[in-house]
mmCIF file of C-alpha atoms and ligand atoms in Angstrom:
data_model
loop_
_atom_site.group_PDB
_atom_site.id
_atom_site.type_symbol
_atom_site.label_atom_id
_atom_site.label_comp_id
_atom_site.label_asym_id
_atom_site.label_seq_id
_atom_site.Cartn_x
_atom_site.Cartn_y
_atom_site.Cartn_z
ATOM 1 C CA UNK X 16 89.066 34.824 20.420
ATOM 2 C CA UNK X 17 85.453 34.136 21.383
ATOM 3 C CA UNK X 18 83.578 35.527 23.104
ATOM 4 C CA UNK X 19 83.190 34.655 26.977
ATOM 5 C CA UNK X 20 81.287 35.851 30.245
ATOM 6 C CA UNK X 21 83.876 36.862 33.006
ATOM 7 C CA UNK X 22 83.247 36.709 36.910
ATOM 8 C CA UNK X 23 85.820 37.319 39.502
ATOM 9 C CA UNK X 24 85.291 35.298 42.645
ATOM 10 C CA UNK X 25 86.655 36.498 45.973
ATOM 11 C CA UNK X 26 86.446 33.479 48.444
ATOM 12 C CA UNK X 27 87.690 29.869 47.492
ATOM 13 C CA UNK X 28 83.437 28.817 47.789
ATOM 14 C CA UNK X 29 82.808 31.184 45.696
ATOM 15 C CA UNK X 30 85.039 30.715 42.918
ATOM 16 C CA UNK X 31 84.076 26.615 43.034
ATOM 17 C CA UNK X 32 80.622 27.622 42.980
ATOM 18 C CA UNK X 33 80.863 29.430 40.103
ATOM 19 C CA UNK X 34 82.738 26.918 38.156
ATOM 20 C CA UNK X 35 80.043 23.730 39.296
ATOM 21 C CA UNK X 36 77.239 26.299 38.098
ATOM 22 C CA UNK X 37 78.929 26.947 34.585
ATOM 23 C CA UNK X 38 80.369 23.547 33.980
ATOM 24 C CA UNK X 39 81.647 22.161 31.764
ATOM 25 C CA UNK X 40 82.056 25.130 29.991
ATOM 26 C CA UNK X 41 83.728 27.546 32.716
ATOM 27 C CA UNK X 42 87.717 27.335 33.458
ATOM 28 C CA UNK X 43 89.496 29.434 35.616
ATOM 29 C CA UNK X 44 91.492 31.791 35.143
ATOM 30 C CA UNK X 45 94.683 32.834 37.449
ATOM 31 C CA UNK X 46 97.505 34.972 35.632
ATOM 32 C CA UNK X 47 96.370 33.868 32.119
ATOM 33 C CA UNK X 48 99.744 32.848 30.411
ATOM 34 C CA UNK X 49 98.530 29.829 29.200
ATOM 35 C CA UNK X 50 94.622 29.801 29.141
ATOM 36 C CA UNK X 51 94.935 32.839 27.259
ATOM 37 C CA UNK X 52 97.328 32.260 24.789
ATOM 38 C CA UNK X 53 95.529 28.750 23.925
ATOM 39 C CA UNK X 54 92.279 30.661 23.972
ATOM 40 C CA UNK X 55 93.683 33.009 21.136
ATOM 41 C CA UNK X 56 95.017 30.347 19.146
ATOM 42 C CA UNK X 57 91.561 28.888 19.270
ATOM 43 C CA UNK X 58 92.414 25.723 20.865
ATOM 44 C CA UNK X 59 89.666 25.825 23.512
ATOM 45 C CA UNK X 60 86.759 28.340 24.005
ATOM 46 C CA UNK X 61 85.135 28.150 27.455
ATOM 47 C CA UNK X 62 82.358 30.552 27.473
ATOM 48 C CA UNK X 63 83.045 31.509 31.059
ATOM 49 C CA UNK X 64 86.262 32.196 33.034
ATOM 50 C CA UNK X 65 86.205 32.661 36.593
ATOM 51 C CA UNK X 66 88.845 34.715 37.608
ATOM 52 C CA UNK X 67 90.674 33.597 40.842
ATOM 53 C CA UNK X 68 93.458 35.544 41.247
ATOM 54 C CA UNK X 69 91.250 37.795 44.521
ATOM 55 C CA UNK X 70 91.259 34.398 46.217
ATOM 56 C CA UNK X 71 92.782 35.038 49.786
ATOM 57 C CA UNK X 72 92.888 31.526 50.826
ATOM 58 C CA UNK X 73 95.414 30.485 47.693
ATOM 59 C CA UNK X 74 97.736 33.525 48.121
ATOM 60 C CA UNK X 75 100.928 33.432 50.155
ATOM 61 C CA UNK X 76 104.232 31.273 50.975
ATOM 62 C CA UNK X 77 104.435 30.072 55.020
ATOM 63 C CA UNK X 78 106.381 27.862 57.425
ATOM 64 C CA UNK X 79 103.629 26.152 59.148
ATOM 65 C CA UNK X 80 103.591 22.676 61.251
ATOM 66 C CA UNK X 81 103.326 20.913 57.966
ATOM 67 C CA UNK X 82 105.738 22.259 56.329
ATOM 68 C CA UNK X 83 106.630 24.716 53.350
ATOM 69 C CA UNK X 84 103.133 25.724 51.981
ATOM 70 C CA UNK X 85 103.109 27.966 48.730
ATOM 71 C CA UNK X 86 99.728 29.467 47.661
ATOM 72 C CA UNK X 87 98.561 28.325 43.909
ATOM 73 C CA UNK X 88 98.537 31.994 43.121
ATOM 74 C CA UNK X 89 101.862 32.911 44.305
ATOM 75 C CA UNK X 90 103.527 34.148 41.193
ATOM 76 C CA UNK X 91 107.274 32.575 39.479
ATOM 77 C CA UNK X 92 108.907 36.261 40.585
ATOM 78 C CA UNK X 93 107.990 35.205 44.002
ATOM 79 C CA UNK X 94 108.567 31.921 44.032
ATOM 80 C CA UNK X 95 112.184 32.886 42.663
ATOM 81 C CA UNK X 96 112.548 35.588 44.846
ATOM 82 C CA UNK X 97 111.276 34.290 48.010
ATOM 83 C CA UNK X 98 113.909 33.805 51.143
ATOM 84 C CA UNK X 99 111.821 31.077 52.495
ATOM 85 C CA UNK X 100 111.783 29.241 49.342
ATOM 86 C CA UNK X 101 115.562 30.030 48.693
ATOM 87 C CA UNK X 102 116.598 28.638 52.188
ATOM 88 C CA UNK X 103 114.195 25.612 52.563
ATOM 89 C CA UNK X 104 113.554 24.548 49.116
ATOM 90 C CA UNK X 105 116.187 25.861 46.233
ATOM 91 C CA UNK X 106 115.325 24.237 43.334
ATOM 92 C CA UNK X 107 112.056 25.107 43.731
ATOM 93 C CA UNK X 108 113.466 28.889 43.578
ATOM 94 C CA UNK X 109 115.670 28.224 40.668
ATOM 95 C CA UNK X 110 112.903 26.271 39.047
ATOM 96 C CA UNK X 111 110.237 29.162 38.570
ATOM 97 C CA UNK X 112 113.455 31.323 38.123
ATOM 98 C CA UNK X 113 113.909 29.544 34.896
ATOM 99 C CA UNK X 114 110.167 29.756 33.631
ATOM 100 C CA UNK X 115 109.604 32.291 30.340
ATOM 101 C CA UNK X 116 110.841 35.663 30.100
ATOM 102 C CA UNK X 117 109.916 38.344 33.615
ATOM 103 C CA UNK X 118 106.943 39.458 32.121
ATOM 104 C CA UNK X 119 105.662 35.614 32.114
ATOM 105 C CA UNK X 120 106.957 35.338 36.219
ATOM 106 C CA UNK X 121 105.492 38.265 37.110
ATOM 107 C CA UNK X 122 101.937 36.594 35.591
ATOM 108 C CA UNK X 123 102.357 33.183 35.660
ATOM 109 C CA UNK X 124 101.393 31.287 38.876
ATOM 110 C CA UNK X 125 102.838 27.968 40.371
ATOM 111 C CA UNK X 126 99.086 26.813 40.763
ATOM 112 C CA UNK X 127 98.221 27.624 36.953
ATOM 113 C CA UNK X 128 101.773 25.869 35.892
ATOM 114 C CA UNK X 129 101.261 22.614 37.906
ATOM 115 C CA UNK X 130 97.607 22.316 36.823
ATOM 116 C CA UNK X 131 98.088 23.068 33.020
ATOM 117 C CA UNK X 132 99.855 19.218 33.307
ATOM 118 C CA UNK X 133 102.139 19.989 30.393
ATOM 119 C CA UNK X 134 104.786 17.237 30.166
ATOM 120 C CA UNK X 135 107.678 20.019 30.337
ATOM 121 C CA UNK X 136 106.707 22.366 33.357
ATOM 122 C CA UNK X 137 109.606 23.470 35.185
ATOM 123 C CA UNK X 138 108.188 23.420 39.079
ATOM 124 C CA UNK X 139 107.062 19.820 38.953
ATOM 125 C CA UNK X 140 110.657 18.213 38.585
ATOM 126 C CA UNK X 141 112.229 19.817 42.118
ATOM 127 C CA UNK X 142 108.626 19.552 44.227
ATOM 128 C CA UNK X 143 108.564 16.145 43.047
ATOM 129 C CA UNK X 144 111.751 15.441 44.595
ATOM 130 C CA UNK X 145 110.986 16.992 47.971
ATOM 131 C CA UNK X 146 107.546 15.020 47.952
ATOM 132 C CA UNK X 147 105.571 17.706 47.797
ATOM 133 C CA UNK X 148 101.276 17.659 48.730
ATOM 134 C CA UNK X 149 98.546 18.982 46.649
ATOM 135 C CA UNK X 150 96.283 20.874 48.376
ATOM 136 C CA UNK X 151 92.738 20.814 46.700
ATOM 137 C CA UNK X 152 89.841 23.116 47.033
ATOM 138 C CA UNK X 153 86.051 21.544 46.153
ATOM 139 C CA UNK X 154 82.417 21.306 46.690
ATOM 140 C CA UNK X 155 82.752 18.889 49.278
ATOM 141 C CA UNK X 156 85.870 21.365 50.804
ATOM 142 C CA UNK X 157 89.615 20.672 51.157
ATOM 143 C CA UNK X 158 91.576 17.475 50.008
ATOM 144 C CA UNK X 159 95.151 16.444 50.187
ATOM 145 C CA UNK X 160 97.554 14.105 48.150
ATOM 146 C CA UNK X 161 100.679 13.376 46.668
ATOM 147 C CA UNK X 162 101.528 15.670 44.048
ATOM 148 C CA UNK X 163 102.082 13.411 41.513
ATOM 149 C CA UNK X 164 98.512 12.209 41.483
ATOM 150 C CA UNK X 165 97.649 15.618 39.967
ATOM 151 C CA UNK X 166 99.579 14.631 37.126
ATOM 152 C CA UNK X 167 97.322 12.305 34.428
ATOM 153 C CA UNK X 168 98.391 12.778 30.951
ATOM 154 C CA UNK X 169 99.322 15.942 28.814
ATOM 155 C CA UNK X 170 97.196 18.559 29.726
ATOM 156 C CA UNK X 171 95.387 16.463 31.936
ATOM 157 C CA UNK X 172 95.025 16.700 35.789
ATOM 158 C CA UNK X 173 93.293 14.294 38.491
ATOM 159 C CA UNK X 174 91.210 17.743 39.090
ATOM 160 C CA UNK X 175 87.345 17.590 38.742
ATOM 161 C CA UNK X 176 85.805 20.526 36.375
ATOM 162 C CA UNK X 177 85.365 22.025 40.089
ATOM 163 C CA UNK X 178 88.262 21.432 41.901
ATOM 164 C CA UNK X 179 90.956 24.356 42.540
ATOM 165 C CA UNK X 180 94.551 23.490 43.411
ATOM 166 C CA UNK X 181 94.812 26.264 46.371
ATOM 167 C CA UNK X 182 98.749 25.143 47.348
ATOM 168 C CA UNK X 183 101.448 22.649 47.381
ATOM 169 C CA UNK X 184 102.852 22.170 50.582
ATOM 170 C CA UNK X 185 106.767 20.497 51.111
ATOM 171 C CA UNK X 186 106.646 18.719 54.141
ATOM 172 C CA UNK X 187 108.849 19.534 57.055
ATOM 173 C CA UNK X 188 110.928 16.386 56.831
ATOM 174 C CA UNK X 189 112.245 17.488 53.556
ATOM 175 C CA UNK X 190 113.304 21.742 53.946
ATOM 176 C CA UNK X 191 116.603 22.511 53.407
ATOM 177 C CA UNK X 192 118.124 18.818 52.412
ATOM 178 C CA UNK X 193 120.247 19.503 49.636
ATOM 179 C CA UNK X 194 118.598 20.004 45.876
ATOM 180 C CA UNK X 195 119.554 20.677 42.646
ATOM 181 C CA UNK X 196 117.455 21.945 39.337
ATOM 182 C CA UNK X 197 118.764 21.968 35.447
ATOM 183 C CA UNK X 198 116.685 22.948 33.080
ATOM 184 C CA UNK X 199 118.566 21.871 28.938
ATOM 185 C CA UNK X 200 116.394 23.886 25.966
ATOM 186 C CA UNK X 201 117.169 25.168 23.137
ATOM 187 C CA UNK X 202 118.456 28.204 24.234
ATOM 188 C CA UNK X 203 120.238 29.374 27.183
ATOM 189 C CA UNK X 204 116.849 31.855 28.446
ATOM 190 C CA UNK X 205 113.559 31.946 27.694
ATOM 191 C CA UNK X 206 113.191 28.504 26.543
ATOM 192 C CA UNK X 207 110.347 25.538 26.679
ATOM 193 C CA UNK X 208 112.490 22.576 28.402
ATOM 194 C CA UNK X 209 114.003 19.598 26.210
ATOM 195 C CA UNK X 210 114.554 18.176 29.456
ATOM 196 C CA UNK X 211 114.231 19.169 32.637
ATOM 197 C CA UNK X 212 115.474 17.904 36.234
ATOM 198 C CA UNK X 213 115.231 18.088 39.967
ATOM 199 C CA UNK X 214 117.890 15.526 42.388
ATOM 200 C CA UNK X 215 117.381 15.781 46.016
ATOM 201 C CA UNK X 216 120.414 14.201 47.679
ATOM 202 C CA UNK X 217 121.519 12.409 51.095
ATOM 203 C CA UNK X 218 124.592 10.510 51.699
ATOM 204 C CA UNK X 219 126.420 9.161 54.274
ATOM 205 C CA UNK X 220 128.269 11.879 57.126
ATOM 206 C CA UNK X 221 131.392 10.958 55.319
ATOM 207 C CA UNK X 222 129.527 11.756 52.125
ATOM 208 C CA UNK X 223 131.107 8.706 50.117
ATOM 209 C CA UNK X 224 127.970 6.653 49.471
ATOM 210 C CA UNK X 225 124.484 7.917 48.272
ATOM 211 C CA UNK X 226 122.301 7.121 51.864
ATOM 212 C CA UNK X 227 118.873 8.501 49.028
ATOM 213 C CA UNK X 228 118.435 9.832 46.260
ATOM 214 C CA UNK X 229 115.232 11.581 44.089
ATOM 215 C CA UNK X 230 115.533 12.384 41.224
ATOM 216 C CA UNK X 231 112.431 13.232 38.921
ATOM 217 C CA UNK X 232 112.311 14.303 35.218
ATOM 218 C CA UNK X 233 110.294 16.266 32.979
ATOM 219 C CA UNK X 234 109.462 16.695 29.024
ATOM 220 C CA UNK X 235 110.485 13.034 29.102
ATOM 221 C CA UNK X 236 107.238 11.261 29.684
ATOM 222 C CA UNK X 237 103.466 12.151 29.001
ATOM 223 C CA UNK X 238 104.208 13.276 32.614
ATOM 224 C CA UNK X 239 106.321 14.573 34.832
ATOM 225 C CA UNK X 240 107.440 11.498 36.892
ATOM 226 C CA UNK X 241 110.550 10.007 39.324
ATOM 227 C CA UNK X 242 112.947 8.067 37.949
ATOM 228 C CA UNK X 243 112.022 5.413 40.249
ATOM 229 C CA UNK X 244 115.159 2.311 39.064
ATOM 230 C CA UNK X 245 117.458 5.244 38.940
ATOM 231 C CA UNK X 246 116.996 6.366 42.438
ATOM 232 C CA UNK X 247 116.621 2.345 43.892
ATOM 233 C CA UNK X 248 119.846 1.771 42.027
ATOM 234 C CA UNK X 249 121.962 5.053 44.052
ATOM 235 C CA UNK X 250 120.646 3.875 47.012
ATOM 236 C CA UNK X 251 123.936 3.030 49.548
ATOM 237 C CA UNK X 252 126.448 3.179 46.105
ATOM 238 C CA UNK X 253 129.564 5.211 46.297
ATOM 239 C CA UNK X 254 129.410 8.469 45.204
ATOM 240 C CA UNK X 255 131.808 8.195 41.957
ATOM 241 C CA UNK X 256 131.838 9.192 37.960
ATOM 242 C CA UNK X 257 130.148 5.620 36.732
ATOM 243 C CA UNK X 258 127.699 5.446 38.881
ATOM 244 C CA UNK X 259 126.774 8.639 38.352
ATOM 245 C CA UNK X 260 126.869 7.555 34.223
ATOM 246 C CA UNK X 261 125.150 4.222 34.982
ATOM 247 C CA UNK X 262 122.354 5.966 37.265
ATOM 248 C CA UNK X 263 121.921 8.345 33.874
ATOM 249 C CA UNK X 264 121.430 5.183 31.859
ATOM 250 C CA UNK X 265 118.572 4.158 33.904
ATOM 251 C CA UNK X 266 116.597 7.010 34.363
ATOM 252 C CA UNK X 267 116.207 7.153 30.629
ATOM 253 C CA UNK X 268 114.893 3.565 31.167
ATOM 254 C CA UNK X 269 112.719 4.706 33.437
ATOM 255 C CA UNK X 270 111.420 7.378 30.780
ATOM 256 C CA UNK X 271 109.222 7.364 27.614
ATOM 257 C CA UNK X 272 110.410 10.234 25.517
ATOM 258 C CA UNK X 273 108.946 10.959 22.260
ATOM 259 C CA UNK X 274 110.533 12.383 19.107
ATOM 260 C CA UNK X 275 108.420 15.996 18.013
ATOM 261 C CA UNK X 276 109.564 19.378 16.714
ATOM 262 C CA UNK X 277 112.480 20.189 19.445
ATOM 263 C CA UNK X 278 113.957 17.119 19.858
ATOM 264 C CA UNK X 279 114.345 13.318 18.923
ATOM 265 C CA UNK X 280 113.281 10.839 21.743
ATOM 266 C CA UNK X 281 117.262 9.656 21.659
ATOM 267 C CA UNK X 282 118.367 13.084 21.865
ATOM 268 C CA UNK X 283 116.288 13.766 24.746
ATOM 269 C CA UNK X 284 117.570 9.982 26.247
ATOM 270 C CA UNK X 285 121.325 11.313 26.056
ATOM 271 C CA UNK X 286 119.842 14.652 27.937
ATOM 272 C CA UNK X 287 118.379 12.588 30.718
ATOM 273 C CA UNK X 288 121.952 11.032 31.383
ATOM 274 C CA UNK X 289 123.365 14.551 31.485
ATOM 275 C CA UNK X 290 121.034 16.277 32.936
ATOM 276 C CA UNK X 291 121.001 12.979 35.993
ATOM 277 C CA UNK X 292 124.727 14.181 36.837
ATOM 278 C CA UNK X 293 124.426 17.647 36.372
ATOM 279 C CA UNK X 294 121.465 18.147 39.289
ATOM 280 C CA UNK X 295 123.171 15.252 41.321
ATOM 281 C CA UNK X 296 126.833 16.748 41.232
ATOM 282 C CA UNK X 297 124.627 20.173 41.818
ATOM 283 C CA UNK X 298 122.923 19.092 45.103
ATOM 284 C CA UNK X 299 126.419 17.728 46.372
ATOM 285 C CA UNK X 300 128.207 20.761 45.977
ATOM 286 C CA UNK X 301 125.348 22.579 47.346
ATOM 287 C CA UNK X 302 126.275 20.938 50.792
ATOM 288 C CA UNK X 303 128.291 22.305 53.751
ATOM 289 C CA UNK X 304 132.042 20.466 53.609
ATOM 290 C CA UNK X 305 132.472 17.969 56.059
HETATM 291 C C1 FAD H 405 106.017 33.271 26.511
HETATM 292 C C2 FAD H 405 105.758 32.148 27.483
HETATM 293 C C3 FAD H 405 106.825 31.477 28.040
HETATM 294 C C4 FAD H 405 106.614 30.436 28.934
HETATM 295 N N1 FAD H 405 107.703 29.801 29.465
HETATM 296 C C5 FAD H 405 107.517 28.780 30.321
HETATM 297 C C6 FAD H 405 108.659 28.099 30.871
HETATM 298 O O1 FAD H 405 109.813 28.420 30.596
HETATM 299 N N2 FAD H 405 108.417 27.072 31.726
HETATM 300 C C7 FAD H 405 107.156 26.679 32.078
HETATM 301 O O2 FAD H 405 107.017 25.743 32.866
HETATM 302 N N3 FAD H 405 106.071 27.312 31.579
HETATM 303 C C8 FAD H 405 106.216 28.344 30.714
HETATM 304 N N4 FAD H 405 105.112 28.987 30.185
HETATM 305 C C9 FAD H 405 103.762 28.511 30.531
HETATM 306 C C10 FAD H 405 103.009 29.351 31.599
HETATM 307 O O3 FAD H 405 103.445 30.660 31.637
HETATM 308 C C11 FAD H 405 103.181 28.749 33.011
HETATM 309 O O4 FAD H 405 102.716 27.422 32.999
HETATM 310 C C12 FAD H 405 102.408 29.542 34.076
HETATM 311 O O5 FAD H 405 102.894 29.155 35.332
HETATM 312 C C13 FAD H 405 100.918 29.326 34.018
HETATM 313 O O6 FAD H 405 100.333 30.001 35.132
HETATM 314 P P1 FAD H 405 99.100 30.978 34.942
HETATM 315 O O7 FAD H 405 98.772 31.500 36.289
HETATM 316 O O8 FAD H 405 99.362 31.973 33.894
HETATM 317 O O9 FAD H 405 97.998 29.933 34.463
HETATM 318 P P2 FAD H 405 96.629 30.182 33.590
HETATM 319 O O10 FAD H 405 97.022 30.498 32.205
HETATM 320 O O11 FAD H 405 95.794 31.196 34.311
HETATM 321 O O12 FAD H 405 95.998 28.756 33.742
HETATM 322 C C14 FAD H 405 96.617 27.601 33.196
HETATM 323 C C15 FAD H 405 95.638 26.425 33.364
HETATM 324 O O13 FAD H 405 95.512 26.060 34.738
HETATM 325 C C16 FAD H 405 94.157 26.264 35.201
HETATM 326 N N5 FAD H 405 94.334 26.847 36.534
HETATM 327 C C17 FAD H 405 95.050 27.952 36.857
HETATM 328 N N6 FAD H 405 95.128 28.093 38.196
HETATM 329 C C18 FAD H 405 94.424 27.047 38.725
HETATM 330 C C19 FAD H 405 94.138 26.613 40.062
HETATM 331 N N7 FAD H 405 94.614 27.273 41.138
HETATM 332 N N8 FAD H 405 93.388 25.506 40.235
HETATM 333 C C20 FAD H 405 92.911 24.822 39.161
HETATM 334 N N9 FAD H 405 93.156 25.175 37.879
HETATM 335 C C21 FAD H 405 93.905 26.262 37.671
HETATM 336 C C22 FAD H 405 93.480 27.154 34.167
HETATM 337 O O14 FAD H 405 92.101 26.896 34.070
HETATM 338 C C23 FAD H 405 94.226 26.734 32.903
HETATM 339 O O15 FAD H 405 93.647 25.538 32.392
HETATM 340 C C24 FAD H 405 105.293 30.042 29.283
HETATM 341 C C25 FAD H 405 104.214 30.736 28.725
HETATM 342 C C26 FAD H 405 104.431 31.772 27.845
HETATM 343 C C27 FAD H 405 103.257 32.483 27.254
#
């Protein structure tokens, strides 16, 4: 690894003023699991990481008038573990429950996951789903959006070299409507997704037709994205076996997967149709009988 200055920033201005008067060669740095591990391999070498894991204002999960806001530092093992999260947002729980090995959750940040833009991260499917904001830190101070704007290419974010993503917030209209996340890899743990996949369900009260459903995908796209036809197509059709199959069909229309080292582009299109049921049927049976 190269060598590199290090400064830890305590405030939000701080940490953005350090990165506008180093850039474009400073990055920063929250629990490391990625930056670091590229940095070894000596696939980038900033010469200055400013270290923004003593930022108050991006620690911390609350209920506010908004909605669900999660800090950009708040960890995977909290994420997983959090009641809040478990009761208002579940696949967001069982999302960064399914991210690396413990030692990787107890690191690894939502903030550093969502802003690392690779195609296969596992929180972007289910916060896609419940419409989820960005909430970003700058020079010229706070700025909101939908969270898929963040997401430009692979590895690329909508972030200037001075931005900081300080939380995602779930608005209040969405907690607690049913959810579903499925992750397929390789193997069963500790696995990069093939495909990954986040529903978020409503139906009529006699829950036989689909009233709306999101559904967005991931490792399938140089993005994570919705699977826009998919979802128009569910919209007031029964709830039933082929058009759960025919709704799979579609969202691999709606993706662009490539063939690489873990999969073929067809394998991953028969994933996306079983992966479309799987968090579906999940976010049905996730909700009370009527
Ligand atoms: C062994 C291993 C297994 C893994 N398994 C998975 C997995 O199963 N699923 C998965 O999705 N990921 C996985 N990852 C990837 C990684 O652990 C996660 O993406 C993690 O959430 C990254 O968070 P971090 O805090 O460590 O980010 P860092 O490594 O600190 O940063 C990542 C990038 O984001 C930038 N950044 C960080 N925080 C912010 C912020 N608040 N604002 C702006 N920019 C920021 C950094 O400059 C850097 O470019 C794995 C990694 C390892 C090493």
């Amino acid at each position: 690894m190269k060598h590199f200055e290090y400064f830890s920033a305590h405030s939000a201005e701080e940490a953005v003023a350090l990165l506008q008067k180093y850039s474009p060669d400073a990055l920063p740095i929250a629990g490391g699991t990625e930056l670091l591990v590229r940095m070894k391999q000596n696939l980038i070498h900033p010469k200055v990481l400013v270290d923004i894991t003593h930022v108050p204002e991006f620690q911390g999960i609350a209920l506010t008038e908004e909605g669900l806001r999660i800090g950009s530092l708040v960890t995977h093992a909290e994420v997983a573990a959090s009641p809040l999260v478990r009761q208002f947002a579940p696949a967001v729980a069982a999302a960064s429950g399914s991210v690396g090995a413990v030692q990787t959750r107890n690191l690894g940040t939502l903030g550093g996951n969502l802003v690392s833009c690779v195609p296969s991260i596992d929180s972007a499917p289910a916060l896609l789903v419940l419409e989820a904001q960005a909430v970003v830190f700058g020079v010229n101070g706070r700025r909101q959006f939908p969270l898929t704007e963040l997401f430009v290419g692979p590895r690329c974010s909508s972030l200037t070299p001075a931005e900081l993503l300080e939380a995602v917030i779930i608005p209040r209209h969405n907690l607690g409507k049913p959810t579903c996340f499925s992750k397929f890899g390789r193997r069963k743990a500790l696995t990069i997704a093939l495909v990954n996949a986040a529903a978020c369900v409503e139906t009529n009260p006699e829950r036989t037709h689909f009233s709306q459903v999101r559904l967005a995908l991931g490792a399938v796209a140089p993005t994570p994205i919705r699977a826009y036809t998919a979802e128009a197509y569910l919209a007031g059709r029964p709830i039933a076996q082929e058009v759960l199959l025919e709704a799979g069909r579609l969202a691999a229309e709606d993706a662009k997967p490539i063939d690489d080292f873990r999969a073929s582009a067809e394998y991953r299109r028969h994933l996306i149709g079983v992966l479309t049921r799987r968090v579906i049927e999940g976010a049905l049976a996730g909700m009370p009988k009527v």
